[in-house]
Coordinates of C-alpha atoms in Angstrom, one line a residue:
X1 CA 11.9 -10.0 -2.8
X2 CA 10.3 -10.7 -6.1
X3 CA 7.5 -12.8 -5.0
X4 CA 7.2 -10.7 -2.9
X5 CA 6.5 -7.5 -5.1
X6 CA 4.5 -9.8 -7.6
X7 CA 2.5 -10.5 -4.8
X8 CA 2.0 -6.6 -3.7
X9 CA 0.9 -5.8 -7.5
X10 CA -1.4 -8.7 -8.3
X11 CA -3.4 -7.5 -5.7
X12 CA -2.7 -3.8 -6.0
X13 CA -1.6 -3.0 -2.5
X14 CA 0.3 0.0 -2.8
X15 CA 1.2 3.0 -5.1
X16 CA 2.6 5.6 -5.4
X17 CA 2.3 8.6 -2.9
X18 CA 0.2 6.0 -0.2
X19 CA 0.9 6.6 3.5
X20 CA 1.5 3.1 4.8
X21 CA 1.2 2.3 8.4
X22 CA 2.8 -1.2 9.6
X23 CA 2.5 -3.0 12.7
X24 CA 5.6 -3.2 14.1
X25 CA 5.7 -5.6 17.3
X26 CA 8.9 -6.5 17.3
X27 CA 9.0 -10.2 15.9
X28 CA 10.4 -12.0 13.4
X29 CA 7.1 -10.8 11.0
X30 CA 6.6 -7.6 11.9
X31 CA 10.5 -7.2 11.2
X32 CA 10.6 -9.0 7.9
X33 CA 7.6 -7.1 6.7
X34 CA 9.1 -3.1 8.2
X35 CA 12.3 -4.4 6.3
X36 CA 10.5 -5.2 3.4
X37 CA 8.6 -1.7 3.1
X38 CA 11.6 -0.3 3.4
X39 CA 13.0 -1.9 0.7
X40 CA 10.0 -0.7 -1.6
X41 CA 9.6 2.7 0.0
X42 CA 11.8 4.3 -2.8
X43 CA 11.4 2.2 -5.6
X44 CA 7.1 2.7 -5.3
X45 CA 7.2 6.2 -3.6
X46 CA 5.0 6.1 -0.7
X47 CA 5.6 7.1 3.2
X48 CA 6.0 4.7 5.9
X49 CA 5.1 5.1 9.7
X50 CA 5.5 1.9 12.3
X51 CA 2.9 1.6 15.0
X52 CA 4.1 -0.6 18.4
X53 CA 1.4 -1.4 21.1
X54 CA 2.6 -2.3 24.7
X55 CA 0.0 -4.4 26.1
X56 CA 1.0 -4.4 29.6
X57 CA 1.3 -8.4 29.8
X58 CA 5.0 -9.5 29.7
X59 CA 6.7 -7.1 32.1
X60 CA 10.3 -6.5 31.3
X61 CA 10.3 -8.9 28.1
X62 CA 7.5 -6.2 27.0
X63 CA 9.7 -2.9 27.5
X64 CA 12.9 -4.7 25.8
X65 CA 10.3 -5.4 22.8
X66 CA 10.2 -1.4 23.0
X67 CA 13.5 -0.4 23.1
X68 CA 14.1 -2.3 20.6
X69 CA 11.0 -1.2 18.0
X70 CA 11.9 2.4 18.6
X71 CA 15.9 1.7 17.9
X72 CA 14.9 0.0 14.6
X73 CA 12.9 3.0 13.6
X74 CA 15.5 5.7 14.7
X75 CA 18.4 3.9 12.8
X76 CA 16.0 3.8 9.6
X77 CA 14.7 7.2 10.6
X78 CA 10.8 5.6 10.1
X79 CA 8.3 8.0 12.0
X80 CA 7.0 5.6 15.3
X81 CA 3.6 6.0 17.5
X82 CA 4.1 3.8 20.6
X83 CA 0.7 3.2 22.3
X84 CA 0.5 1.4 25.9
X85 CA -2.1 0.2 27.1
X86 CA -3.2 -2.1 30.3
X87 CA -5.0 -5.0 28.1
X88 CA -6.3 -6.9 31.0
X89 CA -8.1 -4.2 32.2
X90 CA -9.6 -3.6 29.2
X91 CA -10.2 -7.1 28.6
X92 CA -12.0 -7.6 31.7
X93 CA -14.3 -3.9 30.9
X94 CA -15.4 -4.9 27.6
X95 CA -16.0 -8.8 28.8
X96 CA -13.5 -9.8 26.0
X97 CA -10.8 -12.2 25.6
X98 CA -7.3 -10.9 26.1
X99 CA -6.6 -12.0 21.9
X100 CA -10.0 -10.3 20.9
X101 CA -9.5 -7.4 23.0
X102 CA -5.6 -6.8 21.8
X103 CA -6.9 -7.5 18.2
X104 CA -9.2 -4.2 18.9
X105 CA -6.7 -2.2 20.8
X106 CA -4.7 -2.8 17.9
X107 CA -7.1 -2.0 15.2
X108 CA -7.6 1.6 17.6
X109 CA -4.4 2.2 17.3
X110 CA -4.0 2.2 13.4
X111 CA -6.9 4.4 12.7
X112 CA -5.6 6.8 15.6
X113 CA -2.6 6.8 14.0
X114 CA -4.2 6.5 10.4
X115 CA -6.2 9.6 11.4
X116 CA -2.6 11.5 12.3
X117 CA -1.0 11.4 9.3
X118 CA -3.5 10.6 6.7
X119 CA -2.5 7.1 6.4
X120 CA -4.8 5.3 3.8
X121 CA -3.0 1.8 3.8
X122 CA -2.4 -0.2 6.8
X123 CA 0.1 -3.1 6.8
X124 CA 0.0 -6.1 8.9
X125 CA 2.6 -9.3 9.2
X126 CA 0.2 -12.0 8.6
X127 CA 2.1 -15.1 6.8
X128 CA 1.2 -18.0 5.6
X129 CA 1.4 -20.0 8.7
X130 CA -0.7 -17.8 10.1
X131 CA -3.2 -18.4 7.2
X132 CA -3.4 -22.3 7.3
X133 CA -4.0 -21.8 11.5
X134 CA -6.9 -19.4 10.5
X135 CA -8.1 -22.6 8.1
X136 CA -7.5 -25.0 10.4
X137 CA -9.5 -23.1 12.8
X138 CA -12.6 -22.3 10.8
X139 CA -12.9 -25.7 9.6
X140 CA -13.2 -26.8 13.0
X141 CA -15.6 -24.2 14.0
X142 CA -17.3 -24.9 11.6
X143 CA -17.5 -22.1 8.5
X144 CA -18.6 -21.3 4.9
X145 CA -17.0 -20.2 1.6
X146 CA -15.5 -16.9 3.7
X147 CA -14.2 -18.8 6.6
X148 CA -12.5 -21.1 3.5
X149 CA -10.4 -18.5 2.5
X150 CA -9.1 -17.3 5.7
X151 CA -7.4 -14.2 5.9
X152 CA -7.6 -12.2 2.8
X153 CA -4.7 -10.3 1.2
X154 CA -6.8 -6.8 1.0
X155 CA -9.4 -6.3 3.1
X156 CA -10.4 -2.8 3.0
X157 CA -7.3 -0.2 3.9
X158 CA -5.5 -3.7 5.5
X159 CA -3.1 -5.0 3.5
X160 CA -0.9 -8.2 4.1
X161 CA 2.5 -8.6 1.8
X162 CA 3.7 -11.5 3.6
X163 CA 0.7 -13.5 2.4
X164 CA 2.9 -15.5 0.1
X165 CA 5.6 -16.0 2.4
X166 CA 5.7 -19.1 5.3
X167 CA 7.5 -18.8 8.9
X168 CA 10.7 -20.3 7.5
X169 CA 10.8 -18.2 4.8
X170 CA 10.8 -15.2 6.7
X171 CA 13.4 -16.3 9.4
X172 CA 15.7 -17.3 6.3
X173 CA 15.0 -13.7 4.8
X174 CA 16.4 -11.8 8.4
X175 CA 19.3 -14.7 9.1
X176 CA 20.7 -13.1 5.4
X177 CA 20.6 -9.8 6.6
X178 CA 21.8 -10.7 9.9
X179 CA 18.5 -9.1 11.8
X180 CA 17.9 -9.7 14.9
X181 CA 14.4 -9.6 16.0
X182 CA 12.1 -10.2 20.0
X183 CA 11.2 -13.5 20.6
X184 CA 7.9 -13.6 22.5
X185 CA 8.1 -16.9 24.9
X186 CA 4.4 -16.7 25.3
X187 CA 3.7 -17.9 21.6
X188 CA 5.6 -20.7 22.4
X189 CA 3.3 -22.3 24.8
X190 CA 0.1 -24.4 24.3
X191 CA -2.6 -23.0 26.1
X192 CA -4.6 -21.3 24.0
X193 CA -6.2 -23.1 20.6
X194 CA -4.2 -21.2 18.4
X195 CA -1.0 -22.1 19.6
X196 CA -2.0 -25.6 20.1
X197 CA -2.3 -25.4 15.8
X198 CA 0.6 -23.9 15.1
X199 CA 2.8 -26.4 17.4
X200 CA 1.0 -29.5 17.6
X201 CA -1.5 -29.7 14.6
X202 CA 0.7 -28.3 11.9
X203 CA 3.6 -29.7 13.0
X204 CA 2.1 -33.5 12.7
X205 CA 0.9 -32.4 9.0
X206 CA 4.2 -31.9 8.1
X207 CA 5.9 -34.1 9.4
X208 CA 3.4 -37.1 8.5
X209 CA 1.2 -35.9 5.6
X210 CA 3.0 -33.3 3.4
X211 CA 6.0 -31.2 3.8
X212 CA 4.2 -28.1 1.9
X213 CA 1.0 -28.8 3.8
X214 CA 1.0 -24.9 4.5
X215 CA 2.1 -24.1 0.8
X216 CA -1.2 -26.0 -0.6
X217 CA -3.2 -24.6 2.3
X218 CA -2.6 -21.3 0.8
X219 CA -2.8 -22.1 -2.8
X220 CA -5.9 -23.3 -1.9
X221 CA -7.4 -20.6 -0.6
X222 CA -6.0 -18.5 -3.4
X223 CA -8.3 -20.3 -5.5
X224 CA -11.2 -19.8 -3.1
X225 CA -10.6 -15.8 -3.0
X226 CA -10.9 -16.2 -6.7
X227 CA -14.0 -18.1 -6.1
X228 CA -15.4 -15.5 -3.7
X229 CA -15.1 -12.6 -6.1
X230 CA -17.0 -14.6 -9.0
X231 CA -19.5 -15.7 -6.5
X232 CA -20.0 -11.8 -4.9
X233 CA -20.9 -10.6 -8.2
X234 CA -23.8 -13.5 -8.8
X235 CA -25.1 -12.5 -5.3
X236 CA -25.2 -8.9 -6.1
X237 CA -27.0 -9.3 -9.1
X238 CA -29.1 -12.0 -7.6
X239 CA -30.2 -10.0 -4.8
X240 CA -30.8 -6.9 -6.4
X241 CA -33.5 -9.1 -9.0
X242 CA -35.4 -10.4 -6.1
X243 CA -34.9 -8.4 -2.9
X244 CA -36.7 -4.7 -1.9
X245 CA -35.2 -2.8 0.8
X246 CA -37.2 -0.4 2.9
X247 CA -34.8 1.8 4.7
X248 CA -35.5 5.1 4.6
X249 CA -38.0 5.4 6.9
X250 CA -38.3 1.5 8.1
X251 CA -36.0 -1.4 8.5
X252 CA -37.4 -4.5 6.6
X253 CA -36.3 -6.2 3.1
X254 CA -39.3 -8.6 1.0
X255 CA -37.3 -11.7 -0.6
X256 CA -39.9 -12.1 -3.7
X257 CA -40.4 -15.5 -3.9
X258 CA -41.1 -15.8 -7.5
X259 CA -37.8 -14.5 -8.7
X260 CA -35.8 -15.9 -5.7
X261 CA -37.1 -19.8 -7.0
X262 CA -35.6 -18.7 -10.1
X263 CA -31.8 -19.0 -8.6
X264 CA -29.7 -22.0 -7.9
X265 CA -30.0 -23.3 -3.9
X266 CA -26.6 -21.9 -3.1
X267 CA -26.8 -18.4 -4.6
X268 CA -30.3 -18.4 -2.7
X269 CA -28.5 -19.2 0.3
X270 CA -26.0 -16.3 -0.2
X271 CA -29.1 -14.0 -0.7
X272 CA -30.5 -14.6 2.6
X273 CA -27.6 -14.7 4.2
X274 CA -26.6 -11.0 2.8
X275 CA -30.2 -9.7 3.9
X276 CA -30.0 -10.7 7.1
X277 CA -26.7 -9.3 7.2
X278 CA -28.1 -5.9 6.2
X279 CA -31.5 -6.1 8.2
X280 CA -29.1 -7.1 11.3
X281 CA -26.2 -4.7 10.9
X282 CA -23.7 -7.5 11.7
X283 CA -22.0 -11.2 10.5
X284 CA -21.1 -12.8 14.1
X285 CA -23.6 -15.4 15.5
X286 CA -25.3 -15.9 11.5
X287 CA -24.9 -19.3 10.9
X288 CA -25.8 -21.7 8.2
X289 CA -28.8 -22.5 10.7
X290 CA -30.2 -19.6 10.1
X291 CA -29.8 -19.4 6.8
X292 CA -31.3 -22.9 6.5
X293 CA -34.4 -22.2 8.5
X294 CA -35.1 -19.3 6.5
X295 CA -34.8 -21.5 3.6
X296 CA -37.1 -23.6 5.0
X297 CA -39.3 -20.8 5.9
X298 CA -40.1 -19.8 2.4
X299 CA -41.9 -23.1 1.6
X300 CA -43.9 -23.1 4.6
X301 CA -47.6 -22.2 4.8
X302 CA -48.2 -17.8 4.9
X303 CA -48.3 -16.2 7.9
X304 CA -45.4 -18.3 9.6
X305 CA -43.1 -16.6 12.0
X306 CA -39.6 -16.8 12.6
X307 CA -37.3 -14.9 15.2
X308 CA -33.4 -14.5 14.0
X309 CA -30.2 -13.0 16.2
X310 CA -30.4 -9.1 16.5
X311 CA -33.8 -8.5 17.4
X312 CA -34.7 -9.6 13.6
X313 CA -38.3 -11.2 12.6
X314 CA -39.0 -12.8 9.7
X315 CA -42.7 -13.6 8.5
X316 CA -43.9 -15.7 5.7
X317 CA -46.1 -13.6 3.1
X318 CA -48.1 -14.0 -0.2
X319 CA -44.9 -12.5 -1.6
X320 CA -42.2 -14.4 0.0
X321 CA -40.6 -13.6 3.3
X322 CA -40.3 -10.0 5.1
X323 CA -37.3 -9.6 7.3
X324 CA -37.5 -6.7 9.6
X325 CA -35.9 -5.4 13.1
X326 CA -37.4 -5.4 15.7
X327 CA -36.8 -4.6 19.6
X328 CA -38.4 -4.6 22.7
X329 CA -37.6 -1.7 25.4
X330 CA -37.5 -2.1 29.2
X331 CA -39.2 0.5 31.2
X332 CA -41.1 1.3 33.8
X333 CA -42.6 -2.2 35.0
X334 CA -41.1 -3.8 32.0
X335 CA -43.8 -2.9 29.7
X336 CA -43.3 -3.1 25.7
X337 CA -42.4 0.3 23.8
X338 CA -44.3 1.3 21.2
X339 CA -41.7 0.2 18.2
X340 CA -42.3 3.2 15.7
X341 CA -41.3 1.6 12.2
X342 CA -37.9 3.0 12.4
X343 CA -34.5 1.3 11.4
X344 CA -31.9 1.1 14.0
X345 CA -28.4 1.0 13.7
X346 CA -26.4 -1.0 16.7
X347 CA -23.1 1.0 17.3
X348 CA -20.0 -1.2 16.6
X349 CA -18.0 -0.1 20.1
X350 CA -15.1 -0.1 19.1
X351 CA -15.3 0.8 15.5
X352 CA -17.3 2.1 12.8
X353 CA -21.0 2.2 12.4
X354 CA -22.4 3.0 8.6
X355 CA -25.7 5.0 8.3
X356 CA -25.8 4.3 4.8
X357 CA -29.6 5.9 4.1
X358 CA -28.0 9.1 6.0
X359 CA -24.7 9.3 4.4
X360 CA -23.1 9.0 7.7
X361 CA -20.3 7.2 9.3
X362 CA -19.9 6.8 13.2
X363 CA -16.5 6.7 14.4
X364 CA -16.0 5.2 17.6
X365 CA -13.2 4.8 20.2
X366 CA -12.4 3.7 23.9
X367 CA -9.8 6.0 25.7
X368 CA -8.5 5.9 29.1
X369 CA -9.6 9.4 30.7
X370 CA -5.9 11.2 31.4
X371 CA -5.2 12.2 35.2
X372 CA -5.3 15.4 35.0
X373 CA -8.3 16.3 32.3
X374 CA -9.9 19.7 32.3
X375 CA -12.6 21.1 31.0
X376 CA -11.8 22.3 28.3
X377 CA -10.2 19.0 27.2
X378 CA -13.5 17.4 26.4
X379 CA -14.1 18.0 22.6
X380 CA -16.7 21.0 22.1
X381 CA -17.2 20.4 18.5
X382 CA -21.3 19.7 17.4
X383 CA -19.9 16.5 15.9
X384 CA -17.5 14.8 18.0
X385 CA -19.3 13.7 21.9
X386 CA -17.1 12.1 25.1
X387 CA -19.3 9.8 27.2
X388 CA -18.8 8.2 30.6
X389 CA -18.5 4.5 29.4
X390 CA -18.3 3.2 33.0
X391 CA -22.3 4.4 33.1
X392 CA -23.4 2.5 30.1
X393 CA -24.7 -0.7 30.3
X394 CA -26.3 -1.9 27.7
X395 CA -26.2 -1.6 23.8
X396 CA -26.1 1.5 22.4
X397 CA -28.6 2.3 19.2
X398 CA -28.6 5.1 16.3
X399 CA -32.0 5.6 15.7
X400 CA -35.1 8.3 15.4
X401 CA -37.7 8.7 18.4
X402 CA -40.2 6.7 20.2
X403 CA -42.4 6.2 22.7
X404 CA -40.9 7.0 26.2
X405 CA -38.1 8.3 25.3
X406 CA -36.6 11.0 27.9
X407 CA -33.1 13.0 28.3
X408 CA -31.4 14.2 31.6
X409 CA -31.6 17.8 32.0
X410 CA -29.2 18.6 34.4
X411 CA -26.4 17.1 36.9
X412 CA -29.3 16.7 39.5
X413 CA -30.5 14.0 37.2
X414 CA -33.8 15.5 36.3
X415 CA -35.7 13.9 33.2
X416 CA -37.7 15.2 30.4
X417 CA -39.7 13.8 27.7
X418 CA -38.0 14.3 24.3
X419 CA -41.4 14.9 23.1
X420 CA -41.3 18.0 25.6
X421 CA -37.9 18.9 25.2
X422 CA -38.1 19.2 21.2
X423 CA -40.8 21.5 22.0
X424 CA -38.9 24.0 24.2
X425 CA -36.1 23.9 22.1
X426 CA -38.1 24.8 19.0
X427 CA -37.2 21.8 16.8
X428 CA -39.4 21.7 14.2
X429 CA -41.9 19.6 13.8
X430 CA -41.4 18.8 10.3
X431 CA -37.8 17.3 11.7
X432 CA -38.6 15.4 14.6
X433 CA -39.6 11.8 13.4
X434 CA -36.5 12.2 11.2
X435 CA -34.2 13.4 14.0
X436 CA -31.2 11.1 14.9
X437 CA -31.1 10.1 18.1
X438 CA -28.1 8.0 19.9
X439 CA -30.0 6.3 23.0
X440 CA -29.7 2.6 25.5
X441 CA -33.1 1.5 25.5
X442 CA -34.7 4.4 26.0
X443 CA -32.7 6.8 27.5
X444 CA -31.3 9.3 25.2
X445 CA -27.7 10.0 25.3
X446 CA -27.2 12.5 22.8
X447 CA -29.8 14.7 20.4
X448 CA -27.4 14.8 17.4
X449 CA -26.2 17.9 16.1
X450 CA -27.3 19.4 19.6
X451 CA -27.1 18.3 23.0
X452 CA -26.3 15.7 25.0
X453 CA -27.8 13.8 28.3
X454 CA -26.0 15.2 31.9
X455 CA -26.5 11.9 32.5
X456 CA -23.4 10.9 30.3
X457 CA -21.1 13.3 30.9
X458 CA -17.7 12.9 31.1
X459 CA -17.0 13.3 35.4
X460 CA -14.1 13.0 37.7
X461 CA -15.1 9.7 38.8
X462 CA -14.9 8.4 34.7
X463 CA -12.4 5.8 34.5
X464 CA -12.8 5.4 30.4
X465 CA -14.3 7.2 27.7
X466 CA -16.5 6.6 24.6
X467 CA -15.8 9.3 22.2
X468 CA -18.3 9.4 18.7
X469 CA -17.1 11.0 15.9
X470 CA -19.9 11.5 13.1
X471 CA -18.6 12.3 9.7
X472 CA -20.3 12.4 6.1
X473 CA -19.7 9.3 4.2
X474 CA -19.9 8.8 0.4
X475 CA -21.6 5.2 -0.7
X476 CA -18.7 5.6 -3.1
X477 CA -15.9 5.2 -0.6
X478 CA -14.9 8.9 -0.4
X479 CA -16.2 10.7 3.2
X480 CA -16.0 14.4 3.7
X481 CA -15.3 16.1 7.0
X482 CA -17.7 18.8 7.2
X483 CA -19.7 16.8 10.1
X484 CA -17.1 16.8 12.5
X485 CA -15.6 20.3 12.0
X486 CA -18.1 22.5 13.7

């Protein structure tokens, strides 16, 4: 229990008066760890509340997982949220795997419950098994100085106490206190990669290389978390020397190449990889290809092109390189928008999309339309919008007008021009090429702050629902509500 509090101040994971939500599945971890809070509950000061998702997978073995969650928190008298959901189905609607979609079902839940009762701290089971399989795995996939580190400690509002604890550890900790605890049989078989780690890969390690294989895993990547911060801090200051962002009313950067060559190769590296990151609104499917050919980019002749994931563009200059966004829109007989200079923001469905240049945060969430919804169910605050997310079929974009652009009217599916409907509605004109706009190519879903598209409304025939929360968000960390309370 020691280490264990060691471990939760070195890396200042909770104080006094927090509201702490913990994953509570039902296993050995999730045990230890809803044990462990418990523990510290009085001695730090903060609230607890458990969270318990029923996927829909496992039949009975699921309910008795349940029961037994919600008898744990009644004898402890620990607030619980039970959430059950039918993963497959989900799986199958947002093309997912069943691990990637439970990971996001999951993450739903918290900040649903997070929302609730003000929970600022979220608390998952992750151990240091789980850690070296997360190693294990990058290294195959092949990763960088993140994927080194595998799962961080703190990331965010997520915090992980059992980071410095292994498997054995924790089922010596609960045999003590005589705990009992659901076994999940599934995690015990070795079709999917993961599993085949943690029982065949790991297992060898041990047993043939090194009894604390795990152990020097995860000192390892202590070291490597230590190496990250140092190294964050030299790309900061590296990339505020020698890159220019444009936007405000545009979405491109300029890498100068005369104070780039200044930098060692790796922190140059790190640069480009953190601008595409910002141009392209997102990590996945960056790779050190990428990052490479842009490398090589700068050193070739001005004028040469390059075209990156996202929709990004990068062109050689007298200056350097110019990154910008770019996208081409379908309409019609497939002819090319006009692409007014305009940076777009790709909604992150599920999750949160950052308009940093607005001071805005996007909240969004899947939900399963209930049986008997009314009316006046659907959400009729300026700020908070339910769409039909059966309709939608493509990505979905935060972004100001352009050419083509039209909005449904009324349910017999008539269109107008935005251009024409800003007019009758008496937008000003001063506002209009700043307006944001939430559209799929370029149909426009919702004017923000005023209406939305018939096309999108929530029906009898929905099945699930996209609701979008926009709140005012401080760069500092801090948000106010006053966006979503209308």
């Amino acid at each position: 229990m020691k280490r264990i509090e060691k471990f939760i101040q070195k890396y200042h994971m909770l104080t006094c008066g927090d509201r702490v939500i913990a994953g509570v599945s039902g296993g050995a971890d999730s045990v230890c760890l809803f044990l462990m809070l418990l523990e510290l509950r009085k001695k730090i000061g903060f609230d607890l509340i458990a969270v318990h998702v029923h996927h829909g997978l496992r039949g009975e073995a699921a309910d008795q997982d349940q029961q037994f969650v919600e008898a744990l928190c009644e004898q402890h008298r620990i607030p619980l949220e039970i959430f059950r959901v039918n993963l497959e189905s989900i799986a199958k609607k947002r093309k997912q795997s069943l691990e990637e979609a439970g990971r996001m079902v999951r993450r739903e839940a918290f900040d649903s419950v997070c929302q609730k009762y003000g929970g600022n701290k979220i608390a998952l089971a992750h151990h240091q098994n789980d850690n070296a399989e997360t190693l294990l795995w990058n290294l195959s996939r092949g990763t960088g100085l993140d994927g080194l580190g595998g799962i961080r400690p703190v990331n965010g509002k997520f915090i992980r106490p059992l980071l410095c604890m292994n498997r054995k550890e924790i089922e010596e900790y609960l045999a003590k206190r005589k705990q009992s605890y659901c076994i999940d049989e599934t995690n015990a078989e070795t079709d999917y990669t993961r599993n085949k780690l943690r029982h065949l890969v790991l297992p060898i390690l041990e047993e043939q290389v090194n009894s604390a294989v795990v152990r020097h895993m995860n000192e390892t990547m202590e070291q490597i978390w230590e190496l990250q911060e140092y190294m964050q801090e030299q790309v900061e200051a590296a990339y505020q020397e020698c890159v220019q962002e444009h936007f405000e009313k545009a979405c491109w950067i300029q890498i100068q190449q005369k104070s780039f060559e200044t930098f060692p190769e790796l922190i140059k590296k790190m640069v480009i990889r953190k601008g595409m990151e910002q141009v392209g609104g997102k990590k996945r499917d960056l790779s050190h290809k990428h990052v490479d050919v842009m490398m090589e980019l700068m050193n070739k002749q001005v004028g040469r092109t390059l075209d990156l994931p996202y929709e990004m563009h990068a062109k050689r200059n007298y200056e350097g390189i110019r990154l910008e966004k770019q996208r081409t829109y379908s309409f019609g007989e497939e002819k090319k928008a006009e692409i007014m200079q305009e940076c777009m923001s790709e909604l992150n469905i599920p999750g949160e999309t950052i308009l940093a240049d607005r001071n805005l945060k996007l909240r969004c969430k899947i939900l399963e339309k209930p049986k008997n919804l009314s009316i006046k169910d659907i959400p009729q605050k300026i700020y908070t919008k339910w769409f039909d997310y059966g309709i939608i079929k493509s990505s979905l974009y935060i972004r100001t007008r352009q050419a083509g652009d039209t909005i449904v009217i009324d349910e017999k599916g008539h269109q107008k021009k935005l251009k024409n409907w800003f007019v009758d509605e008496k937008i000003p004109k001063e506002v209009r090429d700043s307006q944001l706009l939430l559209a799929e190519n370029n149909e426009i879903l919702w004017v923000l702050g005023h209406r939305m598209s018939q096309a999108y409304q929530v029906k009898q025939s929905t099945k699930w629902i996209l609701q979008i929360e926009v709140e005012t968000y401080k760069s500092d960390g801090g948000k106010e509500n006053g966006r979503n309370n209308s």
